PDB file of C-alpha atoms in Angstrom:
ATOM      1  CA  UNK D   1     -30.629  15.639 -28.236  1.00  0.00           C
ATOM      2  CA  UNK D   2     -28.814  14.491 -25.076  1.00  0.00           C
ATOM      3  CA  UNK D   3     -30.055  17.584 -23.245  1.00  0.00           C
ATOM      4  CA  UNK D   4     -33.632  16.894 -24.329  1.00  0.00           C
ATOM      5  CA  UNK D   5     -33.440  13.250 -23.230  1.00  0.00           C
ATOM      6  CA  UNK D   6     -32.048  14.278 -19.844  1.00  0.00           C
ATOM      7  CA  UNK D   7     -34.872  16.768 -19.372  1.00  0.00           C
ATOM      8  CA  UNK D   8     -37.474  14.178 -20.297  1.00  0.00           C
ATOM      9  CA  UNK D   9     -35.968  11.642 -17.906  1.00  0.00           C
ATOM     10  CA  UNK D  10     -36.212  14.174 -15.108  1.00  0.00           C
ATOM     11  CA  UNK D  11     -39.918  14.819 -15.708  1.00  0.00           C
ATOM     12  CA  UNK D  12     -41.124  11.265 -16.350  1.00  0.00           C
ATOM     13  CA  UNK D  13     -42.048   9.191 -13.253  1.00  0.00           C
ATOM     14  CA  UNK D  14     -39.826   6.279 -12.381  1.00  0.00           C
ATOM     15  CA  UNK D  15     -41.074   2.885 -13.497  1.00  0.00           C
ATOM     16  CA  UNK D  16     -42.299   0.684 -10.634  1.00  0.00           C
ATOM     17  CA  UNK D  17     -39.931  -2.029  -9.545  1.00  0.00           C
ATOM     18  CA  UNK D  18     -41.764  -5.374  -9.751  1.00  0.00           C
ATOM     19  CA  UNK D  19     -39.335  -6.934  -7.277  1.00  0.00           C
ATOM     20  CA  UNK D  20     -40.387  -4.539  -4.495  1.00  0.00           C
ATOM     21  CA  UNK D  21     -43.517  -5.828  -2.755  1.00  0.00           C
ATOM     22  CA  UNK D  22     -45.923  -3.348  -1.167  1.00  0.00           C
ATOM     23  CA  UNK D  23     -45.960  -3.362   2.631  1.00  0.00           C
ATOM     24  CA  UNK D  24     -48.362  -5.761   4.316  1.00  0.00           C
ATOM     25  CA  UNK D  25     -51.679  -4.322   5.426  1.00  0.00           C
ATOM     26  CA  UNK D  26     -51.966  -6.702   8.399  1.00  0.00           C
ATOM     27  CA  UNK D  27     -50.540  -4.327  11.013  1.00  0.00           C
ATOM     28  CA  UNK D  28     -52.635  -1.301   9.941  1.00  0.00           C
ATOM     29  CA  UNK D  29     -55.725  -3.531   9.905  1.00  0.00           C
ATOM     30  CA  UNK D  30     -54.895  -4.803  13.392  1.00  0.00           C
ATOM     31  CA  UNK D  31     -54.724  -1.229  14.658  1.00  0.00           C
ATOM     32  CA  UNK D  32     -57.980  -0.384  12.890  1.00  0.00           C
ATOM     33  CA  UNK D  33     -59.767  -3.391  14.347  1.00  0.00           C
ATOM     34  CA  UNK D  34     -58.583  -2.848  17.916  1.00  0.00           C
ATOM     35  CA  UNK D  35     -61.030  -0.027  18.648  1.00  0.00           C
ATOM     36  CA  UNK D  36     -64.150  -2.103  18.001  1.00  0.00           C
ATOM     37  CA  UNK D  37     -62.711  -5.608  17.817  1.00  0.00           C
ATOM     38  CA  UNK D  38     -61.533  -5.664  21.418  1.00  0.00           C
ATOM     39  CA  UNK D  39     -65.146  -5.079  22.373  1.00  0.00           C
ATOM     40  CA  UNK D  40     -65.941  -8.420  20.759  1.00  0.00           C
ATOM     41  CA  UNK D  41     -63.763 -10.256  23.281  1.00  0.00           C
ATOM     42  CA  UNK D  42     -66.000  -9.701  26.343  1.00  0.00           C
ATOM     43  CA  UNK D  43     -69.010 -10.278  24.112  1.00  0.00           C
ATOM     44  CA  UNK D  44     -67.508 -13.586  23.003  1.00  0.00           C
ATOM     45  CA  UNK D  45     -66.737 -14.421  26.622  1.00  0.00           C
ATOM     46  CA  UNK D  46     -70.402 -13.902  27.458  1.00  0.00           C
ATOM     47  CA  UNK D  47     -71.462 -16.161  24.594  1.00  0.00           C
ATOM     48  CA  UNK D  48     -69.018 -18.873  25.632  1.00  0.00           C
ATOM     49  CA  UNK D  49     -70.277 -18.812  29.212  1.00  0.00           C
ATOM     50  CA  UNK D  50     -73.889 -18.992  28.032  1.00  0.00           C
ATOM     51  CA  UNK D  51     -73.075 -21.974  25.824  1.00  0.00           C
ATOM     52  CA  UNK D  52     -71.442 -23.963  28.621  1.00  0.00           C
ATOM     53  CA  UNK D  53     -74.183 -23.040  31.106  1.00  0.00           C
ATOM     54  CA  UNK D  54     -76.670 -24.370  28.565  1.00  0.00           C
ATOM     55  CA  UNK D  55     -75.017 -27.780  28.893  1.00  0.00           C
ATOM     56  CA  UNK D  56     -73.239 -27.747  25.540  1.00  0.00           C
ATOM     57  CA  UNK D  57     -69.573 -28.833  25.233  1.00  0.00           C
ATOM     58  CA  UNK D  58     -66.952 -26.081  25.258  1.00  0.00           C
ATOM     59  CA  UNK D  59     -65.805 -26.794  21.712  1.00  0.00           C
ATOM     60  CA  UNK D  60     -69.274 -25.984  20.379  1.00  0.00           C
ATOM     61  CA  UNK D  61     -68.483 -22.326  21.116  1.00  0.00           C
ATOM     62  CA  UNK D  62     -65.402 -22.491  18.890  1.00  0.00           C
ATOM     63  CA  UNK D  63     -67.293 -24.353  16.170  1.00  0.00           C
ATOM     64  CA  UNK D  64     -70.251 -21.986  16.221  1.00  0.00           C
ATOM     65  CA  UNK D  65     -68.200 -18.800  16.095  1.00  0.00           C
ATOM     66  CA  UNK D  66     -65.972 -20.165  13.336  1.00  0.00           C
ATOM     67  CA  UNK D  67     -68.678 -21.645  11.098  1.00  0.00           C
ATOM     68  CA  UNK D  68     -71.899 -19.784  11.919  1.00  0.00           C
ATOM     69  CA  UNK D  69     -70.213 -16.469  12.780  1.00  0.00           C
ATOM     70  CA  UNK D  70     -73.395 -14.485  13.351  1.00  0.00           C
ATOM     71  CA  UNK D  71     -73.094 -12.959  16.803  1.00  0.00           C
ATOM     72  CA  UNK D  72     -76.666 -11.856  17.418  1.00  0.00           C
ATOM     73  CA  UNK D  73     -78.121 -15.062  16.027  1.00  0.00           C
ATOM     74  CA  UNK D  74     -75.672 -17.190  18.009  1.00  0.00           C
ATOM     75  CA  UNK D  75     -77.055 -15.731  21.242  1.00  0.00           C
ATOM     76  CA  UNK D  76     -80.564 -16.550  20.045  1.00  0.00           C
ATOM     77  CA  UNK D  77     -79.468 -19.982  18.866  1.00  0.00           C
ATOM     78  CA  UNK D  78     -78.574 -21.010  22.419  1.00  0.00           C
ATOM     79  CA  UNK D  79     -82.122 -20.328  23.549  1.00  0.00           C
ATOM     80  CA  UNK D  80     -83.597 -22.011  20.488  1.00  0.00           C
ATOM     81  CA  UNK D  81     -81.552 -25.142  21.131  1.00  0.00           C
ATOM     82  CA  UNK D  82     -82.587 -25.222  24.785  1.00  0.00           C
ATOM     83  CA  UNK D  83     -86.235 -24.885  23.764  1.00  0.00           C
ATOM     84  CA  UNK D  84     -85.831 -27.622  21.124  1.00  0.00           C
ATOM     85  CA  UNK D  85     -87.275 -25.255  18.538  1.00  0.00           C
ATOM     86  CA  UNK D  86     -88.261 -26.743  15.168  1.00  0.00           C
ATOM     87  CA  UNK D  87     -85.789 -26.402  12.333  1.00  0.00           C
ATOM     88  CA  UNK D  88     -88.201 -24.140  10.454  1.00  0.00           C
ATOM     89  CA  UNK D  89     -88.283 -21.728  13.409  1.00  0.00           C
ATOM     90  CA  UNK D  90     -84.496 -21.696  13.605  1.00  0.00           C
ATOM     91  CA  UNK D  91     -84.207 -21.042   9.871  1.00  0.00           C
ATOM     92  CA  UNK D  92     -86.805 -18.246   9.919  1.00  0.00           C
ATOM     93  CA  UNK D  93     -85.151 -16.578  12.904  1.00  0.00           C
ATOM     94  CA  UNK D  94     -81.744 -16.772  11.238  1.00  0.00           C
ATOM     95  CA  UNK D  95     -83.167 -15.249   8.057  1.00  0.00           C
ATOM     96  CA  UNK D  96     -84.861 -12.340   9.826  1.00  0.00           C
ATOM     97  CA  UNK D  97     -81.954 -11.550  12.135  1.00  0.00           C
ATOM     98  CA  UNK D  98     -79.328 -11.662   9.384  1.00  0.00           C
ATOM     99  CA  UNK D  99     -81.424 -10.020   6.685  1.00  0.00           C
ATOM    100  CA  UNK D 100     -79.681  -6.722   7.417  1.00  0.00           C
ATOM    101  CA  UNK D 101     -76.504  -8.113   5.843  1.00  0.00           C
ATOM    102  CA  UNK D 102     -78.190  -7.891   2.450  1.00  0.00           C
ATOM    103  CA  UNK D 103     -78.254  -4.119   2.832  1.00  0.00           C
ATOM    104  CA  UNK D 104     -74.689  -4.058   4.121  1.00  0.00           C
ATOM    105  CA  UNK D 105     -73.609  -5.567   0.812  1.00  0.00           C
ATOM    106  CA  UNK D 106     -75.067  -2.613  -1.087  1.00  0.00           C
ATOM    107  CA  UNK D 107     -72.439  -0.223   0.266  1.00  0.00           C
ATOM    108  CA  UNK D 108     -69.641  -2.519   1.462  1.00  0.00           C
ATOM    109  CA  UNK D 109     -66.554  -2.002  -0.782  1.00  0.00           C
ATOM    110  CA  UNK D 110     -66.269  -5.645  -1.858  1.00  0.00           C
ATOM    111  CA  UNK D 111     -64.912  -4.599  -5.256  1.00  0.00           C
ATOM    112  CA  UNK D 112     -61.584  -3.682  -3.616  1.00  0.00           C
ATOM    113  CA  UNK D 113     -61.008  -7.257  -2.430  1.00  0.00           C
ATOM    114  CA  UNK D 114     -59.081  -9.329  -4.979  1.00  0.00           C
ATOM    115  CA  UNK D 115     -59.524 -12.978  -5.876  1.00  0.00           C
ATOM    116  CA  UNK D 116     -62.516 -15.274  -5.651  1.00  0.00           C
ATOM    117  CA  UNK D 117     -61.391 -16.775  -2.364  1.00  0.00           C
ATOM    118  CA  UNK D 118     -60.872 -13.341  -0.840  1.00  0.00           C
ATOM    119  CA  UNK D 119     -64.283 -12.131  -2.003  1.00  0.00           C
ATOM    120  CA  UNK D 120     -65.929 -15.327  -0.739  1.00  0.00           C
ATOM    121  CA  UNK D 121     -64.409 -14.955   2.717  1.00  0.00           C
ATOM    122  CA  UNK D 122     -65.148 -11.233   2.827  1.00  0.00           C
ATOM    123  CA  UNK D 123     -68.793 -11.965   2.055  1.00  0.00           C
ATOM    124  CA  UNK D 124     -68.922 -14.664   4.736  1.00  0.00           C
ATOM    125  CA  UNK D 125     -67.148 -12.521   7.352  1.00  0.00           C
ATOM    126  CA  UNK D 126     -69.226  -9.383   6.819  1.00  0.00           C
ATOM    127  CA  UNK D 127     -70.600  -8.401  10.214  1.00  0.00           C
ATOM    128  CA  UNK D 128     -71.801  -5.257  11.943  1.00  0.00           C
ATOM    129  CA  UNK D 129     -68.402  -4.237  13.279  1.00  0.00           C
ATOM    130  CA  UNK D 130     -66.519  -4.773  10.017  1.00  0.00           C
ATOM    131  CA  UNK D 131     -69.191  -2.911   8.085  1.00  0.00           C
ATOM    132  CA  UNK D 132     -69.142   0.019  10.510  1.00  0.00           C
ATOM    133  CA  UNK D 133     -65.373   0.413  10.107  1.00  0.00           C
ATOM    134  CA  UNK D 134     -65.125  -0.343   6.375  1.00  0.00           C
ATOM    135  CA  UNK D 135     -67.780   2.188   5.380  1.00  0.00           C
ATOM    136  CA  UNK D 136     -66.532   5.010   7.590  1.00  0.00           C
ATOM    137  CA  UNK D 137     -64.874   8.162   6.339  1.00  0.00           C
ATOM    138  CA  UNK D 138     -61.390   6.938   7.322  1.00  0.00           C
ATOM    139  CA  UNK D 139     -61.726   3.755   5.238  1.00  0.00           C
ATOM    140  CA  UNK D 140     -62.376   5.374   1.861  1.00  0.00           C
ATOM    141  CA  UNK D 141     -58.791   4.838   0.697  1.00  0.00           C
ATOM    142  CA  UNK D 142     -58.175   1.451   2.344  1.00  0.00           C
ATOM    143  CA  UNK D 143     -57.034  -1.236  -0.112  1.00  0.00           C
ATOM    144  CA  UNK D 144     -58.769  -4.580  -0.347  1.00  0.00           C
ATOM    145  CA  UNK D 145     -56.018  -6.380   1.554  1.00  0.00           C
ATOM    146  CA  UNK D 146     -56.533  -4.089   4.523  1.00  0.00           C
ATOM    147  CA  UNK D 147     -60.274  -4.721   4.500  1.00  0.00           C
ATOM    148  CA  UNK D 148     -59.698  -8.472   4.333  1.00  0.00           C
ATOM    149  CA  UNK D 149     -57.250  -8.446   7.234  1.00  0.00           C
ATOM    150  CA  UNK D 150     -59.717  -6.330   9.198  1.00  0.00           C
ATOM    151  CA  UNK D 151     -62.363  -9.024   8.841  1.00  0.00           C
ATOM    152  CA  UNK D 152     -59.894 -11.774   9.726  1.00  0.00           C
ATOM    153  CA  UNK D 153     -58.953 -10.042  12.976  1.00  0.00           C
ATOM    154  CA  UNK D 154     -62.615  -9.457  13.796  1.00  0.00           C
ATOM    155  CA  UNK D 155     -63.316 -13.176  13.583  1.00  0.00           C
ATOM    156  CA  UNK D 156     -60.182 -13.961  15.592  1.00  0.00           C
ATOM    157  CA  UNK D 157     -61.455 -11.709  18.398  1.00  0.00           C
ATOM    158  CA  UNK D 158     -64.849 -13.395  18.265  1.00  0.00           C
ATOM    159  CA  UNK D 159     -63.655 -17.004  18.124  1.00  0.00           C
ATOM    160  CA  UNK D 160     -60.968 -16.403  20.745  1.00  0.00           C
ATOM    161  CA  UNK D 161     -63.342 -14.674  23.142  1.00  0.00           C
ATOM    162  CA  UNK D 162     -66.033 -17.338  22.822  1.00  0.00           C
ATOM    163  CA  UNK D 163     -63.536 -20.172  23.265  1.00  0.00           C
ATOM    164  CA  UNK D 164     -62.044 -18.548  26.353  1.00  0.00           C
ATOM    165  CA  UNK D 165     -65.522 -17.936  27.758  1.00  0.00           C
ATOM    166  CA  UNK D 166     -66.501 -21.554  27.199  1.00  0.00           C
ATOM    167  CA  UNK D 167     -63.348 -22.787  28.930  1.00  0.00           C
ATOM    168  CA  UNK D 168     -63.901 -20.407  31.844  1.00  0.00           C
ATOM    169  CA  UNK D 169     -67.628 -21.104  32.009  1.00  0.00           C
ATOM    170  CA  UNK D 170     -67.155 -23.752  34.671  1.00  0.00           C
ATOM    171  CA  UNK D 171     -65.803 -21.199  37.161  1.00  0.00           C
ATOM    172  CA  UNK D 172     -68.553 -18.631  36.509  1.00  0.00           C
ATOM    173  CA  UNK D 173     -71.529 -19.270  38.815  1.00  0.00           C
ATOM    174  CA  UNK D 174     -74.974 -19.763  37.318  1.00  0.00           C
ATOM    175  CA  UNK D 175     -76.276 -16.892  39.435  1.00  0.00           C
ATOM    176  CA  UNK D 176     -74.454 -14.353  37.237  1.00  0.00           C
ATOM    177  CA  UNK D 177     -77.002 -12.525  35.099  1.00  0.00           C
ATOM    178  CA  UNK D 178     -76.862  -9.934  32.347  1.00  0.00           C
ATOM    179  CA  UNK D 179     -74.445 -11.758  30.063  1.00  0.00           C
ATOM    180  CA  UNK D 180     -76.932 -11.647  27.214  1.00  0.00           C
ATOM    181  CA  UNK D 181     -77.085  -7.850  27.462  1.00  0.00           C
ATOM    182  CA  UNK D 182     -73.495  -7.603  26.221  1.00  0.00           C
ATOM    183  CA  UNK D 183     -74.766  -7.900  22.643  1.00  0.00           C
ATOM    184  CA  UNK D 184     -77.302  -5.108  23.152  1.00  0.00           C
ATOM    185  CA  UNK D 185     -74.629  -2.902  24.698  1.00  0.00           C
ATOM    186  CA  UNK D 186     -72.282  -3.367  21.741  1.00  0.00           C
ATOM    187  CA  UNK D 187     -75.035  -2.611  19.215  1.00  0.00           C
ATOM    188  CA  UNK D 188     -75.939   0.501  21.199  1.00  0.00           C
ATOM    189  CA  UNK D 189     -72.367   1.788  20.984  1.00  0.00           C
ATOM    190  CA  UNK D 190     -72.193   1.068  17.247  1.00  0.00           C
ATOM    191  CA  UNK D 191     -75.516   2.826  16.705  1.00  0.00           C
ATOM    192  CA  UNK D 192     -74.344   5.906  18.610  1.00  0.00           C
ATOM    193  CA  UNK D 193     -71.134   6.046  16.566  1.00  0.00           C
ATOM    194  CA  UNK D 194     -73.110   5.763  13.325  1.00  0.00           C
ATOM    195  CA  UNK D 195     -75.470   8.564  14.359  1.00  0.00           C
ATOM    196  CA  UNK D 196     -72.560  10.822  15.291  1.00  0.00           C
ATOM    197  CA  UNK D 197     -70.871  10.194  11.957  1.00  0.00           C
ATOM    198  CA  UNK D 198     -74.058  10.796   9.963  1.00  0.00           C
ATOM    199  CA  UNK D 199     -75.796  13.546  11.868  1.00  0.00           C
ATOM    200  CA  UNK D 200     -78.046  14.349   8.934  1.00  0.00           C
ATOM    201  CA  UNK D 201     -79.411  10.786   8.860  1.00  0.00           C
ATOM    202  CA  UNK D 202     -81.745  11.113  11.848  1.00  0.00           C
ATOM    203  CA  UNK D 203     -84.590   9.065  10.307  1.00  0.00           C
ATOM    204  CA  UNK D 204     -82.573   5.857  10.790  1.00  0.00           C
ATOM    205  CA  UNK D 205     -82.729   5.792  14.622  1.00  0.00           C
ATOM    206  CA  UNK D 206     -86.344   6.938  14.425  1.00  0.00           C
ATOM    207  CA  UNK D 207     -87.159   4.065  12.067  1.00  0.00           C
ATOM    208  CA  UNK D 208     -85.400   1.635  14.419  1.00  0.00           C
ATOM    209  CA  UNK D 209     -87.367   2.957  17.400  1.00  0.00           C
ATOM    210  CA  UNK D 210     -90.685   2.692  15.564  1.00  0.00           C
ATOM    211  CA  UNK D 211     -89.878  -0.861  14.454  1.00  0.00           C
ATOM    212  CA  UNK D 212     -88.992  -1.858  18.016  1.00  0.00           C
ATOM    213  CA  UNK D 213     -92.195  -0.340  19.416  1.00  0.00           C
ATOM    214  CA  UNK D 214     -94.288  -1.999  16.712  1.00  0.00           C
ATOM    215  CA  UNK D 215     -92.704  -5.386  17.399  1.00  0.00           C
ATOM    216  CA  UNK D 216     -93.286  -4.865  21.115  1.00  0.00           C
ATOM    217  CA  UNK D 217     -96.981  -4.233  20.557  1.00  0.00           C
ATOM    218  CA  UNK D 218     -97.638  -6.805  17.845  1.00  0.00           C
ATOM    219  CA  UNK D 219     -95.427  -9.725  18.881  1.00  0.00           C
ATOM    220  CA  UNK D 220     -93.733  -9.200  22.272  1.00  0.00           C
ATOM    221  CA  UNK D 221     -92.696 -12.842  22.500  1.00  0.00           C
ATOM    222  CA  UNK D 222     -90.600 -12.597  19.319  1.00  0.00           C
ATOM    223  CA  UNK D 223     -89.548  -8.969  19.625  1.00  0.00           C
ATOM    224  CA  UNK D 224     -86.017  -9.204  18.250  1.00  0.00           C
ATOM    225  CA  UNK D 225     -86.613 -11.110  14.975  1.00  0.00           C
ATOM    226  CA  UNK D 226     -89.804  -9.160  14.219  1.00  0.00           C
ATOM    227  CA  UNK D 227     -88.089  -5.826  14.908  1.00  0.00           C
ATOM    228  CA  UNK D 228     -85.151  -6.804  12.687  1.00  0.00           C
ATOM    229  CA  UNK D 229     -87.506  -7.844   9.900  1.00  0.00           C
ATOM    230  CA  UNK D 230     -89.486  -4.597  10.073  1.00  0.00           C
ATOM    231  CA  UNK D 231     -86.300  -2.538  10.208  1.00  0.00           C
ATOM    232  CA  UNK D 232     -84.825  -4.344   7.204  1.00  0.00           C
ATOM    233  CA  UNK D 233     -88.037  -3.833   5.217  1.00  0.00           C
ATOM    234  CA  UNK D 234     -88.130  -0.143   6.151  1.00  0.00           C
ATOM    235  CA  UNK D 235     -84.515   0.342   5.068  1.00  0.00           C
ATOM    236  CA  UNK D 236     -85.225  -1.400   1.764  1.00  0.00           C
ATOM    237  CA  UNK D 237     -88.216   0.860   1.089  1.00  0.00           C
ATOM    238  CA  UNK D 238     -86.202   3.957   1.983  1.00  0.00           C
ATOM    239  CA  UNK D 239     -83.298   2.871  -0.221  1.00  0.00           C
ATOM    240  CA  UNK D 240     -85.552   2.226  -3.213  1.00  0.00           C
ATOM    241  CA  UNK D 241     -87.407   5.519  -2.844  1.00  0.00           C
ATOM    242  CA  UNK D 242     -84.267   7.633  -2.382  1.00  0.00           C
ATOM    243  CA  UNK D 243     -82.530   5.862  -5.276  1.00  0.00           C
ATOM    244  CA  UNK D 244     -85.437   6.575  -7.611  1.00  0.00           C
ATOM    245  CA  UNK D 245     -85.558  10.180  -6.443  1.00  0.00           C
ATOM    246  CA  UNK D 246     -81.836  10.598  -7.087  1.00  0.00           C
ATOM    247  CA  UNK D 247     -82.191   9.206 -10.626  1.00  0.00           C
ATOM    248  CA  UNK D 248     -85.155  11.489 -11.262  1.00  0.00           C
ATOM    249  CA  UNK D 249     -83.248  14.572 -10.076  1.00  0.00           C
ATOM    250  CA  UNK D 250     -80.216  13.619 -12.175  1.00  0.00           C
TER     251      UNK D 250
END
């Protein structure tokens, strides 16, 4: 009997020690976020400069990026505020621009995040950059804590960049142009990375191009929100049709 018990003890795995805490996922998440997150800093700088040049106080950049936290819409919001746009127009623009986040939620691994507070913040902090990293091939085995830290660092980059840009806005001359293109440049890079990772998914850039051309022809004055709305609707139709086809084949 002693020999049998010794043999069994050698084959059975050791029981986990509850006193040993798993290593923090903050540092790995910081390294993961650096590749794309550092690109948010100059983008935030551009937003902060635009906000101060629009005559708004510097702290409004910090407040907007911390509470609104919707990069593309925040750039549009500056122009809407300057034009004294009606509240209904602001709300409709925000809905159309951020409608894509509904589709992000379909494949974002929110189930890995623990706790109601963690899930609530993860839902609030879901943006293009976090989604691109969290749904990549490298992130398939990331725990929820790592995903949560990733989103925290993304917002830190954004808030910090916008605040610094607002504080430095006074020394940037009004003649400087092209700051608003920083958002387009970042989206272009993210789109290229997504196409490279999913080479078989060529219809997506084609759909985006067709939506942009349609918005240009139909409503050139509101190109961005109309293009986003058409693109979101096209993705929804494609998702529903492919999902039904997959169920039918199964």
